[in-house]
Short mmCIF file of N, CA, C and O in Angstrom, two decimals:
data_model
loop_
_atom_site.label_atom_id
_atom_site.label_comp_id
_atom_site.label_asym_id
_atom_site.label_seq_id
_atom_site.Cartn_x
_atom_site.Cartn_y
_atom_site.Cartn_z
N UNK A 1106 75.17 164.68 88.20
CA UNK A 1106 75.44 165.03 89.59
C UNK A 1106 74.67 164.11 90.57
O UNK A 1106 75.24 164.20 91.64
N UNK A 1107 73.77 163.52 90.06
CA UNK A 1107 73.15 162.47 90.97
C UNK A 1107 73.99 161.51 91.45
O UNK A 1107 74.02 161.10 92.67
N UNK A 1108 74.87 160.95 90.62
CA UNK A 1108 75.75 159.90 90.85
C UNK A 1108 76.73 160.39 92.13
O UNK A 1108 77.03 159.69 93.02
N UNK A 1109 77.32 161.56 91.87
CA UNK A 1109 78.18 162.13 92.83
C UNK A 1109 77.41 162.32 94.27
O UNK A 1109 77.98 162.13 95.28
N UNK A 1110 76.28 162.83 94.03
CA UNK A 1110 75.54 162.95 95.44
C UNK A 1110 75.20 161.86 96.01
O UNK A 1110 75.44 161.62 97.32
N UNK A 1111 74.93 160.81 95.43
CA UNK A 1111 74.68 159.45 96.14
C UNK A 1111 76.14 158.86 96.60
O UNK A 1111 76.13 158.24 97.57
N UNK A 1112 77.10 159.00 95.94
CA UNK A 1112 78.48 158.65 96.33
C UNK A 1112 78.76 159.24 97.78
O UNK A 1112 79.16 158.62 98.71
N UNK A 1113 78.50 160.55 97.70
CA UNK A 1113 79.05 161.30 99.09
C UNK A 1113 77.93 160.95 100.20
O UNK A 1113 78.24 161.10 101.47
N UNK A 1114 76.70 160.70 99.72
CA UNK A 1114 75.73 160.32 100.76
C UNK A 1114 76.12 159.01 101.33
O UNK A 1114 75.95 158.79 102.61
N UNK A 1115 76.48 158.12 100.51
CA UNK A 1115 76.96 156.85 100.98
C UNK A 1115 78.22 156.89 101.94
O UNK A 1115 78.31 156.11 103.05
N UNK A 1116 79.15 157.75 101.55
CA UNK A 1116 80.27 157.98 102.39
C UNK A 1116 79.82 158.66 103.84
O UNK A 1116 80.35 158.17 104.85
N UNK A 1117 78.87 159.60 103.76
CA UNK A 1117 78.43 160.14 105.08
C UNK A 1117 77.70 159.13 105.91
O UNK A 1117 77.98 158.97 107.07
N UNK A 1118 76.96 158.17 105.32
CA UNK A 1118 76.28 157.16 106.12
C UNK A 1118 77.30 156.23 106.67
O UNK A 1118 77.11 155.79 107.79
N UNK A 1119 78.36 155.90 105.85
CA UNK A 1119 79.42 155.09 106.35
C UNK A 1119 80.08 155.57 107.55
O UNK A 1119 80.17 154.96 108.54
N UNK A 1120 80.41 156.82 107.45
CA UNK A 1120 81.09 157.60 108.59
C UNK A 1120 80.02 157.66 109.79
O UNK A 1120 80.62 157.53 111.10
N UNK A 1121 78.82 157.80 109.63
CA UNK A 1121 77.88 157.88 110.63
C UNK A 1121 77.80 156.52 111.37
O UNK A 1121 77.89 156.46 112.59
N UNK A 1122 77.65 155.38 110.75
CA UNK A 1122 77.75 154.17 111.19
C UNK A 1122 78.91 153.70 112.03
O UNK A 1122 78.99 153.25 113.07
N UNK A 1123 79.92 154.00 111.30
CA UNK A 1123 81.32 153.68 111.78
C UNK A 1123 81.62 154.44 113.08
O UNK A 1123 82.02 153.92 114.14
N UNK A 1124 81.26 155.74 113.06
CA UNK A 1124 81.49 156.44 114.28
C UNK A 1124 80.60 156.24 115.41
O UNK A 1124 81.02 156.29 116.47
N UNK A 1125 79.36 155.86 114.98
CA UNK A 1125 78.54 155.36 116.17
C UNK A 1125 78.98 154.13 116.79
O UNK A 1125 79.00 154.04 118.09
N UNK A 1126 79.29 153.06 115.93
CA UNK A 1126 79.94 151.94 116.69
C UNK A 1126 81.13 152.19 117.34
O UNK A 1126 81.32 151.76 118.41
N UNK A 1127 81.92 153.02 116.69
CA UNK A 1127 83.45 153.29 117.29
C UNK A 1127 83.08 154.17 118.76
O UNK A 1127 83.76 153.85 119.63
N UNK A 1128 82.19 154.96 118.70
CA UNK A 1128 81.82 155.83 119.96
C UNK A 1128 81.26 154.82 121.17
O UNK A 1128 81.54 155.03 122.37
N UNK A 1129 80.47 153.84 120.67
CA UNK A 1129 79.97 152.94 121.65
C UNK A 1129 80.90 152.02 122.32
O UNK A 1129 80.88 151.53 123.43
N UNK A 1130 81.86 151.69 121.44
CA UNK A 1130 82.96 150.62 121.85
C UNK A 1130 84.23 151.12 122.29
O UNK A 1130 85.08 150.33 122.62
N UNK A 1131 84.47 152.49 122.15
CA UNK A 1131 85.84 152.95 122.43
C UNK A 1131 85.71 154.12 123.33
O UNK A 1131 84.71 154.91 123.39
N UNK A 1132 86.81 154.39 124.06
CA UNK A 1132 86.96 155.50 124.93
C UNK A 1132 87.86 156.56 124.33
O UNK A 1132 88.35 157.51 125.04
N UNK A 1133 88.27 156.28 123.04
CA UNK A 1133 89.27 157.33 122.36
C UNK A 1133 88.48 158.59 121.91
O UNK A 1133 87.79 158.43 120.73
N UNK A 1134 88.67 159.70 122.49
CA UNK A 1134 88.16 160.90 122.02
C UNK A 1134 88.49 161.46 120.65
O UNK A 1134 87.81 162.08 119.83
N UNK A 1135 89.78 161.23 120.42
CA UNK A 1135 90.35 161.70 119.10
C UNK A 1135 89.88 160.97 117.98
O UNK A 1135 89.46 161.51 116.93
N UNK A 1136 89.66 159.65 118.09
CA UNK A 1136 89.13 158.81 116.96
C UNK A 1136 87.64 159.11 116.65
O UNK A 1136 87.16 159.24 115.53
N UNK A 1137 86.87 159.22 117.96
CA UNK A 1137 85.53 159.79 117.71
C UNK A 1137 85.31 161.18 117.02
O UNK A 1137 84.59 161.32 116.05
N UNK A 1138 86.11 162.14 117.35
CA UNK A 1138 86.26 163.37 116.75
C UNK A 1138 86.55 163.23 115.27
O UNK A 1138 86.06 163.99 114.52
N UNK A 1139 87.60 162.49 115.00
CA UNK A 1139 87.89 162.43 113.51
C UNK A 1139 86.84 161.77 112.76
O UNK A 1139 86.58 162.13 111.65
N UNK A 1140 86.14 160.78 113.28
CA UNK A 1140 85.02 160.27 112.46
C UNK A 1140 83.93 161.20 112.40
O UNK A 1140 83.27 161.11 111.27
N UNK A 1141 83.64 161.86 113.39
CA UNK A 1141 82.50 162.84 113.34
C UNK A 1141 82.77 164.08 112.40
O UNK A 1141 81.92 164.42 111.67
N UNK A 1142 84.05 164.54 112.38
CA UNK A 1142 84.47 165.45 111.50
C UNK A 1142 84.40 165.06 109.88
O UNK A 1142 83.92 165.70 109.10
N UNK A 1143 84.79 163.73 109.66
CA UNK A 1143 84.65 163.13 108.49
C UNK A 1143 83.24 163.10 107.92
O UNK A 1143 82.90 163.27 106.82
N UNK A 1144 82.37 162.72 108.95
CA UNK A 1144 80.79 162.62 108.74
C UNK A 1144 80.37 164.01 108.29
O UNK A 1144 79.68 164.23 107.28
N UNK A 1145 80.79 165.04 109.12
CA UNK A 1145 80.34 166.34 108.75
C UNK A 1145 80.81 166.98 107.44
O UNK A 1145 80.01 167.47 106.50
N UNK A 1146 82.00 166.58 107.10
CA UNK A 1146 82.68 167.08 105.93
C UNK A 1146 82.00 166.36 104.59
O UNK A 1146 81.51 167.01 103.64
N UNK A 1147 81.75 165.07 104.74
CA UNK A 1147 81.23 164.26 103.64
C UNK A 1147 79.73 164.70 103.53
O UNK A 1147 79.21 164.74 102.38
N UNK A 1148 79.12 164.93 104.64
CA UNK A 1148 77.67 165.36 104.60
C UNK A 1148 77.50 166.77 103.99
O UNK A 1148 76.51 166.86 103.27
N UNK A 1149 78.44 167.52 104.22
CA UNK A 1149 78.44 168.87 103.65
C UNK A 1149 78.60 168.86 102.07
O UNK A 1149 77.66 169.61 101.39
N UNK A 1150 79.48 168.03 101.64
CA UNK A 1150 79.62 167.87 100.32
C UNK A 1150 78.41 167.18 99.56
O UNK A 1150 77.76 167.66 98.52
N UNK A 1151 77.89 166.18 100.26
CA UNK A 1151 76.65 165.44 99.74
C UNK A 1151 75.38 166.54 99.69
O UNK A 1151 74.73 166.55 98.70
N UNK A 1152 75.19 167.35 100.74
CA UNK A 1152 74.17 168.24 100.70
C UNK A 1152 74.30 169.47 99.60
O UNK A 1152 73.37 169.68 98.80
N UNK A 1153 75.59 169.91 99.33
CA UNK A 1153 75.83 170.72 98.26
C UNK A 1153 75.55 170.00 96.89
O UNK A 1153 74.85 170.70 96.10
N UNK A 1154 75.87 168.73 96.76
CA UNK A 1154 75.62 168.17 95.40
C UNK A 1154 74.21 167.82 95.30
O UNK A 1154 73.70 168.03 94.09
N UNK A 1155 73.37 167.54 96.26
CA UNK A 1155 72.02 167.32 96.11
C UNK A 1155 71.30 168.61 95.80
O UNK A 1155 70.34 168.68 95.04
N UNK A 1156 71.74 169.89 96.43
CA UNK A 1156 71.21 171.11 96.11
C UNK A 1156 71.39 171.35 94.73
O UNK A 1156 70.57 172.03 94.00
N UNK A 1157 72.76 171.35 94.16
CA UNK A 1157 72.98 171.68 92.87
C UNK A 1157 72.19 170.73 91.78
O UNK A 1157 71.66 171.20 90.78
N UNK A 1158 71.95 169.32 92.18
CA UNK A 1158 71.25 168.65 91.35
C UNK A 1158 69.79 169.15 91.32
O UNK A 1158 69.24 169.10 90.28
N UNK A 1159 69.16 169.42 92.48
CA UNK A 1159 67.81 169.99 92.44
C UNK A 1159 67.67 171.17 91.80
O UNK A 1159 66.60 171.42 91.11
N UNK A 1160 68.75 172.02 91.69
CA UNK A 1160 68.64 173.30 91.07
C UNK A 1160 68.87 173.21 89.61
O UNK A 1160 68.15 173.73 88.78
N UNK A 1161 69.79 172.41 89.13
CA UNK A 1161 70.27 172.42 87.82
C UNK A 1161 69.73 171.07 87.08
O UNK A 1161 69.77 171.09 85.76
N UNK A 1162 69.50 170.03 87.63
CA UNK A 1162 69.01 168.96 87.12
C UNK A 1162 70.13 168.13 86.49
O UNK A 1162 71.39 168.17 87.04
N UNK A 1163 69.85 167.16 85.53
CA UNK A 1163 70.96 166.44 84.97
C UNK A 1163 71.90 167.35 84.06
O UNK A 1163 71.47 168.17 83.55
N UNK A 1164 73.25 166.97 84.04
CA UNK A 1164 74.08 167.46 83.36
C UNK A 1164 74.28 166.87 82.03
O UNK A 1164 74.02 165.60 81.88
N UNK A 1165 74.71 167.41 80.93
CA UNK A 1165 75.06 166.84 79.74
C UNK A 1165 76.14 165.56 80.01
O UNK A 1165 76.10 164.60 79.23
N UNK A 1166 77.08 165.78 80.89
CA UNK A 1166 77.95 164.73 81.07
C UNK A 1166 77.28 163.43 81.67
O UNK A 1166 77.90 162.18 81.50
N UNK A 1167 76.05 163.49 82.24
CA UNK A 1167 75.37 162.41 82.78
C UNK A 1167 74.71 161.61 81.68
O UNK A 1167 74.33 160.58 81.87
N UNK A 1168 74.37 162.10 80.38
CA UNK A 1168 73.83 161.61 79.42
C UNK A 1168 74.84 160.92 78.41
O UNK A 1168 75.74 161.58 77.96
N UNK A 1169 74.72 159.50 78.21
CA UNK A 1169 75.59 158.93 77.33
C UNK A 1169 75.45 159.40 75.77
O UNK A 1169 76.45 159.19 75.07
N UNK A 1170 74.31 159.74 75.48
CA UNK A 1170 74.17 160.19 74.07
C UNK A 1170 74.21 161.77 73.85
O UNK A 1170 73.93 162.15 72.90
N UNK A 1171 74.77 162.30 74.81
CA UNK A 1171 74.87 163.87 74.79
C UNK A 1171 75.94 164.41 73.78
O UNK A 1171 77.00 163.62 73.60
N UNK A 1172 75.83 165.45 73.17
CA UNK A 1172 76.81 166.09 72.22
C UNK A 1172 77.67 166.98 73.01
O UNK A 1172 77.27 167.60 73.93
N UNK A 1173 78.78 167.27 72.42
CA UNK A 1173 79.69 168.16 73.10
C UNK A 1173 79.33 169.67 72.99
O UNK A 1173 79.35 170.31 74.00
N UNK A 1174 78.51 169.86 72.06
CA UNK A 1174 77.91 171.28 72.03
C UNK A 1174 76.81 171.59 73.01
O UNK A 1174 76.68 172.74 73.40
N UNK A 1175 76.23 170.56 73.73
CA UNK A 1175 75.26 170.81 74.70
C UNK A 1175 76.04 171.37 75.98
O UNK A 1175 75.28 172.02 76.75
N UNK A 1176 77.21 171.31 76.19
CA UNK A 1176 77.92 171.81 77.28
C UNK A 1176 78.20 173.26 77.23
O UNK A 1176 78.54 173.83 78.08
N UNK A 1177 78.05 173.89 75.97
CA UNK A 1177 78.53 175.13 75.75
C UNK A 1177 77.85 176.28 76.47
O UNK A 1177 78.67 177.31 76.81
N UNK A 1178 76.64 176.24 76.89
CA UNK A 1178 75.92 177.31 77.48
C UNK A 1178 76.16 177.39 79.05
O UNK A 1178 75.70 178.20 79.87
N UNK A 1179 76.74 176.33 79.51
CA UNK A 1179 76.89 176.31 81.15
C UNK A 1179 78.20 176.88 81.51
O UNK A 1179 79.28 177.01 80.82
N UNK A 1180 78.11 177.58 82.77
CA UNK A 1180 79.32 178.26 83.34
C UNK A 1180 80.17 177.34 84.07
O UNK A 1180 79.87 176.34 84.54
N UNK A 1181 81.49 177.86 84.07
CA UNK A 1181 82.48 177.01 84.79
C UNK A 1181 82.83 177.88 85.98
O UNK A 1181 82.56 179.07 86.08
N UNK A 1182 83.53 177.32 87.03
CA UNK A 1182 83.88 177.94 88.22
C UNK A 1182 85.12 178.65 87.99
O UNK A 1182 85.40 179.67 88.36
N UNK A 1183 86.07 177.99 87.23
CA UNK A 1183 87.31 178.55 86.90
C UNK A 1183 87.63 178.55 85.30
O UNK A 1183 86.91 177.78 84.59
N UNK A 1184 88.39 179.55 84.81
CA UNK A 1184 88.87 179.50 83.45
C UNK A 1184 89.44 177.99 83.25
O UNK A 1184 90.07 177.41 84.16
N UNK A 1185 89.55 177.57 82.02
CA UNK A 1185 90.15 176.30 81.71
C UNK A 1185 91.61 176.32 82.01
O UNK A 1185 92.05 175.21 82.40
N UNK A 1186 92.29 177.45 82.10
CA UNK A 1186 93.76 177.33 82.38
C UNK A 1186 94.04 178.15 83.50
O UNK A 1186 95.07 179.06 83.60
N UNK A 1187 93.40 178.02 84.55
CA UNK A 1187 93.65 178.90 85.77
C UNK A 1187 94.66 178.23 86.58
O UNK A 1187 94.58 177.01 86.89
N UNK A 1188 95.64 178.99 86.98
CA UNK A 1188 96.67 178.54 87.84
C UNK A 1188 96.37 178.83 89.34
O UNK A 1188 97.20 178.34 90.24
N UNK A 1189 95.29 179.42 89.68
CA UNK A 1189 94.98 179.82 91.04
C UNK A 1189 94.69 178.74 91.96
O UNK A 1189 95.44 178.78 93.07
N UNK A 1190 94.13 177.53 91.60
CA UNK A 1190 94.16 176.43 92.55
C UNK A 1190 95.42 175.84 92.90
O UNK A 1190 95.74 175.43 94.01
N UNK A 1191 96.37 175.78 91.82
CA UNK A 1191 97.51 175.08 92.10
C UNK A 1191 98.51 176.06 93.06
O UNK A 1191 99.10 175.48 93.83
N UNK A 1192 98.44 177.28 92.69
CA UNK A 1192 99.25 178.21 93.52
C UNK A 1192 98.74 178.24 94.82
O UNK A 1192 99.55 178.37 95.93
N UNK A 1193 97.46 178.50 95.08
CA UNK A 1193 96.79 178.35 96.49
C UNK A 1193 97.09 177.05 97.29
O UNK A 1193 97.42 177.24 98.31
N UNK A 1194 96.97 175.94 96.58
CA UNK A 1194 97.35 174.70 97.25
C UNK A 1194 98.94 174.70 97.61
O UNK A 1194 99.19 174.19 98.63
N UNK A 1195 99.76 175.11 96.72
CA UNK A 1195 101.15 175.19 97.13
C UNK A 1195 101.54 176.04 98.35
O UNK A 1195 102.23 175.75 99.19
N UNK A 1196 100.81 177.20 98.26
CA UNK A 1196 100.97 178.13 99.42
C UNK A 1196 100.43 177.47 100.61
O UNK A 1196 101.19 177.63 101.58
N UNK A 1197 99.18 176.99 100.62
CA UNK A 1197 98.81 176.20 101.85
C UNK A 1197 99.67 175.10 102.42
O UNK A 1197 99.96 174.99 103.57
N UNK A 1198 100.25 174.28 101.48
CA UNK A 1198 101.17 173.41 101.79
C UNK A 1198 102.33 173.94 102.49
O UNK A 1198 102.92 173.23 103.49
N UNK A 1199 102.89 174.92 102.02
CA UNK A 1199 104.09 175.56 102.48
C UNK A 1199 103.80 176.18 103.80
O UNK A 1199 104.58 176.20 104.72
N UNK A 1200 102.61 176.67 104.16
CA UNK A 1200 102.20 177.26 105.34
C UNK A 1200 102.13 176.18 106.31
O UNK A 1200 102.68 176.17 107.62
N UNK A 1201 101.61 175.04 106.05
CA UNK A 1201 101.50 173.81 107.05
C UNK A 1201 102.89 173.35 107.26
O UNK A 1201 103.27 172.92 108.32
N UNK A 1202 103.76 173.19 106.18
CA UNK A 1202 105.21 172.79 106.45
C UNK A 1202 105.87 173.80 107.28
O UNK A 1202 106.73 173.43 108.24
N UNK A 1203 105.62 175.05 107.08
CA UNK A 1203 106.26 176.16 107.82
C UNK A 1203 105.85 176.21 109.31
O UNK A 1203 106.87 176.55 110.11
N UNK A 1204 104.74 175.71 109.84
CA UNK A 1204 104.33 175.64 111.05
C UNK A 1204 105.35 174.51 111.75
O UNK A 1204 105.58 174.76 112.97
N UNK A 1205 105.59 173.52 111.09
CA UNK A 1205 106.32 172.55 111.74
C UNK A 1205 107.94 172.74 111.57
O UNK A 1205 108.59 172.65 112.53
N UNK A 1206 108.32 173.51 110.49
CA UNK A 1206 109.70 173.53 110.14
C UNK A 1206 110.27 174.99 110.63
O UNK A 1206 111.40 175.08 111.09
N UNK A 1207 109.57 175.84 110.44
CA UNK A 1207 110.01 177.33 110.87
C UNK A 1207 109.24 178.36 110.27
O UNK A 1207 108.52 178.29 109.13
N UNK A 1208 109.38 179.66 110.84
CA UNK A 1208 108.66 180.75 110.46
C UNK A 1208 108.85 181.17 108.98
O UNK A 1208 108.21 181.65 108.32
N UNK A 1209 110.33 181.02 108.63
CA UNK A 1209 110.65 181.53 107.32
C UNK A 1209 109.86 180.81 106.22
O UNK A 1209 109.30 181.36 105.20
N UNK A 1210 109.49 179.60 106.29
CA UNK A 1210 108.74 178.68 105.40
C UNK A 1210 107.32 179.24 105.45
O UNK A 1210 106.65 179.20 104.31
N UNK A 1211 106.71 179.45 106.55
CA UNK A 1211 105.40 179.95 106.74
C UNK A 1211 105.26 181.24 105.98
O UNK A 1211 104.25 181.42 105.21
N UNK A 1212 106.23 182.13 106.26
CA UNK A 1212 106.12 183.52 105.36
C UNK A 1212 106.21 183.22 103.82
O UNK A 1212 105.56 184.02 103.11
N UNK A 1213 106.98 182.36 103.45
CA UNK A 1213 107.13 182.11 101.87
C UNK A 1213 105.79 181.57 101.42
O UNK A 1213 105.22 181.87 100.41
N UNK A 1214 105.15 180.69 102.44
CA UNK A 1214 103.93 180.12 102.15
C UNK A 1214 102.82 181.26 102.04
O UNK A 1214 101.87 181.18 101.12
N UNK A 1215 102.72 182.16 102.90
CA UNK A 1215 101.67 183.18 102.77
C UNK A 1215 101.93 184.10 101.56
O UNK A 1215 101.06 184.66 101.00
N UNK A 1216 103.34 184.24 101.16
CA UNK A 1216 103.75 185.03 100.00
C UNK A 1216 103.13 184.30 98.80
O UNK A 1216 102.88 184.89 97.70
N UNK A 1217 103.03 182.97 98.74
CA UNK A 1217 102.57 182.37 97.56
C UNK A 1217 100.95 182.06 97.67
O UNK A 1217 100.53 182.07 96.67
N UNK A 1218 100.38 182.10 98.86
CA UNK A 1218 99.09 181.94 98.97
C UNK A 1218 98.26 183.26 98.47
O UNK A 1218 97.32 183.11 97.95
N UNK A 1219 98.94 184.27 98.72
CA UNK A 1219 98.35 185.60 98.40
C UNK A 1219 97.93 185.65 96.81
O UNK A 1219 96.83 185.98 96.47
N UNK A 1220 98.92 185.45 95.89
CA UNK A 1220 98.44 185.38 94.58
C UNK A 1220 97.44 184.37 94.24
O UNK A 1220 96.63 184.56 93.20
N UNK A 1221 97.51 183.16 94.86
CA UNK A 1221 96.47 182.35 94.62
C UNK A 1221 95.12 182.61 94.82
O UNK A 1221 94.09 182.48 94.11
N UNK A 1222 95.04 183.29 96.11
CA UNK A 1222 93.64 183.89 96.47
C UNK A 1222 93.15 185.02 95.62
O UNK A 1222 92.05 185.05 95.19
N UNK A 1223 94.32 185.91 95.24
CA UNK A 1223 93.85 186.72 94.17
C UNK A 1223 93.52 186.25 92.88
O UNK A 1223 92.29 186.70 92.35
N UNK A 1224 93.91 185.04 92.59
CA UNK A 1224 93.54 184.50 91.37
C UNK A 1224 92.19 184.00 91.33
O UNK A 1224 91.30 183.93 90.49
N UNK A 1225 91.76 183.37 92.69
CA UNK A 1225 90.44 182.91 92.82
C UNK A 1225 89.47 184.09 92.74
O UNK A 1225 88.39 183.88 92.22
N UNK A 1226 89.80 185.21 93.48
CA UNK A 1226 88.81 186.16 93.48
C UNK A 1226 88.59 186.96 92.27
O UNK A 1226 87.47 187.00 91.92
N UNK A 1227 89.70 187.14 91.48
CA UNK A 1227 89.53 187.69 90.24
C UNK A 1227 89.50 187.02 88.99
O UNK A 1227 89.75 187.45 88.00
N UNK A 1228 89.45 185.65 89.32
CA UNK A 1228 89.44 184.61 88.07
C UNK A 1228 90.63 184.80 87.37
O UNK A 1228 90.48 184.82 86.07
N UNK A 1229 91.87 184.87 87.82
CA UNK A 1229 93.12 185.00 87.09
C UNK A 1229 93.48 183.71 86.44
O UNK A 1229 93.01 182.72 86.94
N UNK A 1230 94.10 183.64 85.45
CA UNK A 1230 94.57 182.53 84.71
C UNK A 1230 95.27 182.91 83.56
O UNK A 1230 95.48 184.11 83.07
N UNK A 1231 95.83 181.93 82.73
CA UNK A 1231 96.57 182.18 81.54
C UNK A 1231 95.52 182.66 80.51
O UNK A 1231 94.43 182.19 80.32
N UNK A 1232 96.10 183.61 79.67
CA UNK A 1232 95.03 183.96 78.55
C UNK A 1232 94.88 182.85 77.64
O UNK A 1232 95.74 182.04 77.48
N UNK A 1233 93.66 182.83 77.03
CA UNK A 1233 93.35 181.84 76.08
C UNK A 1233 94.25 182.09 74.77
O UNK A 1233 94.35 183.21 74.42
N UNK A 1234 94.55 181.10 74.21
CA UNK A 1234 95.37 181.28 73.03
C UNK A 1234 94.62 180.73 71.60
O UNK A 1234 93.41 180.42 71.84
#
């Protein structure tokens, strides 16, 4: 987890430097806002990863000599065959398209997003075979 934390910390620093230079040399408020939002989002991910690393330490995936069995006692966020992320992403994409194309597509998107959120909340997925 430490490698991912360093990666997103580097991205946040890049956006901080780029945004600072861009804000000093440009009068474009949209570009400045976009760079600052990118800085905040990458900083949020970096903070989460550093917190998880501090709480859990090194993962078995980070050790080149780790055995597969060492991963067995750790919890997962989703079941291995969960369709909830895919369904929720498709519903969100249809909502975004519906805002541009028309209300009917937005309603279909909300209809698809609802089971995706339900799957997230109740950890729905395909049964293990």
